[in-house]
Amino acid sequence: MQAFIPSAAALLASLVVASAVAAPKGDAEIRHGRYLIATSGCNDCHTPGYMQKDGKVAETEWLTGDAMGWQGPWGTTYPANLRLLVGSMTEQQWLIRARQPMRPPMPSPSLQAMTDDDLRAIFRYVKSLGPKGDPAPAYVPPGGLVMTPYLDLTPKNLPPVAAHH
Ligand code: HEC
């Protein structure tokens, strides 16, 4: 009977260790999501002023979207507020959305090339930041009226097109 007491204590101890190990696993995934966001350039467009300030923007402001448009032959697009976006969807919806086509200059192929695990880590990290800010302005098709400041990415100074016969 005496042997039972230490082994119950050992069992309890191992349960405590198991739960202590479980928590940092979630944290590790969120840290991985943060790493992917930081190294994949998402903040360059989805965080206002990030490129101009050489990345010196408080993490609390990350991924809140931008009202500065990017105009080109595709029309005028706005980097989405990812904080509100992930707050409005399930993880499964995120995995589907992340693999759908998006307009330039969104590096859509980079997102599509990520594994489910990486996309999930991004989802969990952005979700951990919580919702913040306003939705980005709506897409404006080519020739439409643009009400916001925008960057002009229209190709210029192209070589003359060869004449058709
Ligand atoms: C060069 C600028 C740029 C970079 C870098 C960038 N994005 Fe985007 N992103 C955009 C723009 C612009 C849109 C809007 C595209 C559209 O209207 O179709 C967008 C759209 C999105 C959308 C779709 C939003 C919605 O409402 O469905 C997601 C998700 C997204 N980006 C995630 C990311 C992630 C994650 C990264 C980093 C891996 C990233 N973006 C990097 C510019 C960028």
mmCIF file of N, CA, C and O in Angstrom, residues 27-65:
data_model
loop_
_atom_site.group_PDB
_atom_site.id
_atom_site.type_symbol
_atom_site.label_atom_id
_atom_site.label_comp_id
_atom_site.label_asym_id
_atom_site.label_seq_id
_atom_site.Cartn_x
_atom_site.Cartn_y
_atom_site.Cartn_z
ATOM 1 N N ASP A 27 1.602 27.909 -28.147
ATOM 2 C CA ASP A 27 2.412 29.115 -28.241
ATOM 3 C C ASP A 27 3.430 29.001 -29.359
ATOM 4 O O ASP A 27 3.688 29.964 -30.075
ATOM 5 N N ALA A 28 4.016 27.803 -29.498
ATOM 6 C CA ALA A 28 5.025 27.601 -30.541
ATOM 7 C C ALA A 28 4.400 27.794 -31.918
ATOM 8 O O ALA A 28 5.021 28.370 -32.818
ATOM 9 N N GLU A 29 3.166 27.337 -32.076
ATOM 10 C CA GLU A 29 2.490 27.489 -33.358
ATOM 11 C C GLU A 29 2.227 28.976 -33.653
ATOM 12 O O GLU A 29 2.432 29.447 -34.771
ATOM 13 N N ILE A 30 1.792 29.691 -32.620
ATOM 14 C CA ILE A 30 1.551 31.131 -32.792
ATOM 15 C C ILE A 30 2.867 31.852 -33.092
ATOM 16 O O ILE A 30 2.923 32.719 -33.964
ATOM 17 N N ARG A 31 3.930 31.441 -32.420
ATOM 18 C CA ARG A 31 5.249 32.049 -32.708
ATOM 19 C C ARG A 31 5.675 31.758 -34.140
ATOM 20 O O ARG A 31 6.248 32.607 -34.818
ATOM 21 N N HIS A 32 5.385 30.559 -34.613
ATOM 22 C CA HIS A 32 5.713 30.210 -36.003
ATOM 23 C C HIS A 32 4.894 31.080 -36.968
ATOM 24 O O HIS A 32 5.411 31.553 -37.979
ATOM 25 N N GLY A 33 3.631 31.302 -36.632
ATOM 26 C CA GLY A 33 2.789 32.171 -37.465
ATOM 27 C C GLY A 33 3.353 33.578 -37.519
ATOM 28 O O GLY A 33 3.412 34.202 -38.583
ATOM 29 N N ARG A 34 3.811 34.067 -36.384
ATOM 30 C CA ARG A 34 4.405 35.406 -36.332
ATOM 31 C C ARG A 34 5.670 35.459 -37.199
ATOM 32 O O ARG A 34 5.911 36.427 -37.924
ATOM 33 N N TYR A 35 6.461 34.389 -37.100
ATOM 34 C CA TYR A 35 7.689 34.303 -37.903
ATOM 35 C C TYR A 35 7.361 34.340 -39.402
ATOM 36 O O TYR A 35 8.003 35.056 -40.174
ATOM 37 N N LEU A 36 6.341 33.590 -39.806
ATOM 38 C CA LEU A 36 5.965 33.560 -41.226
ATOM 39 C C LEU A 36 5.496 34.941 -41.690
ATOM 40 O O LEU A 36 5.864 35.395 -42.769
ATOM 41 N N ILE A 37 4.691 35.596 -40.880
ATOM 42 C CA ILE A 37 4.207 36.941 -41.221
ATOM 43 C C ILE A 37 5.401 37.893 -41.357
ATOM 44 O O ILE A 37 5.505 38.647 -42.325
ATOM 45 N N ALA A 38 6.323 37.818 -40.394
ATOM 46 C CA ALA A 38 7.455 38.750 -40.392
ATOM 47 C C ALA A 38 8.408 38.497 -41.559
ATOM 48 O O ALA A 38 8.984 39.440 -42.112
ATOM 49 N N THR A 39 8.567 37.237 -41.950
ATOM 50 C CA THR A 39 9.551 36.933 -42.999
ATOM 51 C C THR A 39 8.932 36.910 -44.397
ATOM 52 O O THR A 39 9.667 36.946 -45.387
ATOM 53 N N SER A 40 7.611 36.853 -44.504
ATOM 54 C CA SER A 40 6.986 36.760 -45.829
ATOM 55 C C SER A 40 6.545 38.114 -46.387
ATOM 56 O O SER A 40 5.947 38.166 -47.454
ATOM 57 N N GLY A 41 6.813 39.185 -45.666
ATOM 58 C CA GLY A 41 6.522 40.516 -46.202
ATOM 59 C C GLY A 41 5.073 40.948 -46.105
ATOM 60 O O GLY A 41 4.700 41.973 -46.684
ATOM 61 N N CYS A 42 4.254 40.205 -45.370
ATOM 62 C CA CYS A 42 2.825 40.547 -45.301
ATOM 63 C C CYS A 42 2.617 41.963 -44.754
ATOM 64 O O CYS A 42 1.730 42.685 -45.211
ATOM 65 N N ASN A 43 3.446 42.360 -43.773
ATOM 66 C CA ASN A 43 3.297 43.690 -43.179
ATOM 67 C C ASN A 43 3.601 44.812 -44.168
ATOM 68 O O ASN A 43 3.087 45.916 -44.014
ATOM 69 N N ASP A 44 4.456 44.533 -45.152
ATOM 70 C CA ASP A 44 4.827 45.578 -46.114
ATOM 71 C C ASP A 44 3.585 46.247 -46.685
ATOM 72 O O ASP A 44 3.561 47.452 -46.911
ATOM 73 N N CYS A 45 2.577 45.456 -46.955
ATOM 74 C CA CYS A 45 1.355 46.004 -47.565
ATOM 75 C C CYS A 45 0.196 46.075 -46.584
ATOM 76 O O CYS A 45 -0.581 47.012 -46.616
ATOM 77 N N HIS A 46 0.064 45.076 -45.729
ATOM 78 C CA HIS A 46 -1.136 45.002 -44.888
ATOM 79 C C HIS A 46 -1.025 45.823 -43.604
ATOM 80 O O HIS A 46 -1.973 45.861 -42.834
ATOM 81 N N THR A 47 0.144 46.446 -43.339
ATOM 82 C CA THR A 47 0.305 47.295 -42.154
ATOM 83 C C THR A 47 0.658 48.704 -42.612
ATOM 84 O O THR A 47 1.699 48.896 -43.267
ATOM 85 N N PRO A 48 -0.180 49.694 -42.309
ATOM 86 C CA PRO A 48 0.082 51.054 -42.798
ATOM 87 C C PRO A 48 1.449 51.570 -42.351
ATOM 88 O O PRO A 48 1.808 51.442 -41.180
ATOM 89 N N GLY A 49 2.216 52.127 -43.299
ATOM 90 C CA GLY A 49 3.495 52.763 -42.990
ATOM 91 C C GLY A 49 4.652 51.817 -42.725
ATOM 92 O O GLY A 49 5.769 52.264 -42.453
ATOM 93 N N TYR A 50 4.431 50.518 -42.813
ATOM 94 C CA TYR A 50 5.467 49.536 -42.418
ATOM 95 C C TYR A 50 6.737 49.657 -43.255
ATOM 96 O O TYR A 50 7.843 49.699 -42.719
ATOM 97 N N MET A 51 6.574 49.734 -44.584
ATOM 98 C CA MET A 51 7.763 49.832 -45.450
ATOM 99 C C MET A 51 8.477 51.156 -45.240
ATOM 100 O O MET A 51 9.694 51.209 -45.158
ATOM 101 N N GLN A 52 7.674 52.240 -45.165
ATOM 102 C CA GLN A 52 8.248 53.582 -45.023
ATOM 103 C C GLN A 52 9.029 53.717 -43.717
ATOM 104 O O GLN A 52 10.019 54.449 -43.642
ATOM 105 N N LYS A 53 8.580 53.024 -42.661
ATOM 106 C CA LYS A 53 9.234 53.140 -41.350
ATOM 107 C C LYS A 53 10.206 51.995 -41.103
ATOM 108 O O LYS A 53 10.564 51.713 -39.963
ATOM 109 N N ASP A 54 10.605 51.310 -42.159
ATOM 110 C CA ASP A 54 11.557 50.209 -42.040
ATOM 111 C C ASP A 54 11.109 49.179 -40.992
ATOM 112 O O ASP A 54 11.921 48.662 -40.219
ATOM 113 N N GLY A 55 9.824 48.927 -40.968
ATOM 114 C CA GLY A 55 9.295 47.898 -40.068
ATOM 115 C C GLY A 55 9.116 48.338 -38.631
ATOM 116 O O GLY A 55 8.713 47.525 -37.789
ATOM 117 N N LYS A 56 9.410 49.599 -38.343
ATOM 118 C CA LYS A 56 9.299 50.041 -36.944
ATOM 119 C C LYS A 56 7.869 50.502 -36.649
ATOM 120 O O LYS A 56 7.602 51.682 -36.446
ATOM 121 N N VAL A 57 6.965 49.533 -36.652
ATOM 122 C CA VAL A 57 5.560 49.778 -36.344
ATOM 123 C C VAL A 57 5.187 48.809 -35.224
ATOM 124 O O VAL A 57 5.531 47.628 -35.290
ATOM 125 N N ALA A 58 4.511 49.316 -34.198
ATOM 126 C CA ALA A 58 4.126 48.470 -33.055
ATOM 127 C C ALA A 58 3.320 47.258 -33.538
ATOM 128 O O ALA A 58 2.480 47.382 -34.433
ATOM 129 N N GLU A 59 3.605 46.110 -32.927
ATOM 130 C CA GLU A 59 2.934 44.869 -33.334
ATOM 131 C C GLU A 59 1.413 44.979 -33.158
ATOM 132 O O GLU A 59 0.654 44.317 -33.870
ATOM 133 N N THR A 60 0.982 45.833 -32.242
ATOM 134 C CA THR A 60 -0.460 46.004 -32.031
ATOM 135 C C THR A 60 -1.142 46.579 -33.277
ATOM 136 O O THR A 60 -2.349 46.470 -33.426
ATOM 137 N N GLU A 61 -0.353 47.211 -34.173
ATOM 138 C CA GLU A 61 -0.915 47.811 -35.394
ATOM 139 C C GLU A 61 -0.792 46.885 -36.604
ATOM 140 O O GLU A 61 -1.284 47.210 -37.683
ATOM 141 N N TRP A 62 -0.120 45.772 -36.438
ATOM 142 C CA TRP A 62 0.155 44.887 -37.579
ATOM 143 C C TRP A 62 -1.128 44.396 -38.237
ATOM 144 O O TRP A 62 -2.110 44.055 -37.569
ATOM 145 N N LEU A 63 -1.078 44.348 -39.575
ATOM 146 C CA LEU A 63 -2.104 43.677 -40.396
ATOM 147 C C LEU A 63 -3.504 44.271 -40.268
ATOM 148 O O LEU A 63 -4.501 43.567 -40.467
ATOM 149 N N THR A 64 -3.565 45.579 -39.963
ATOM 150 C CA THR A 64 -4.868 46.232 -39.843
ATOM 151 C C THR A 64 -5.368 46.752 -41.194
ATOM 152 O O THR A 64 -6.376 47.442 -41.269
ATOM 153 N N GLY A 65 -4.631 46.441 -42.268
ATOM 154 C CA GLY A 65 -5.084 46.829 -43.613
ATOM 155 C C GLY A 65 -4.672 48.251 -43.949
ATOM 156 O O GLY A 65 -4.191 48.992 -43.086
#
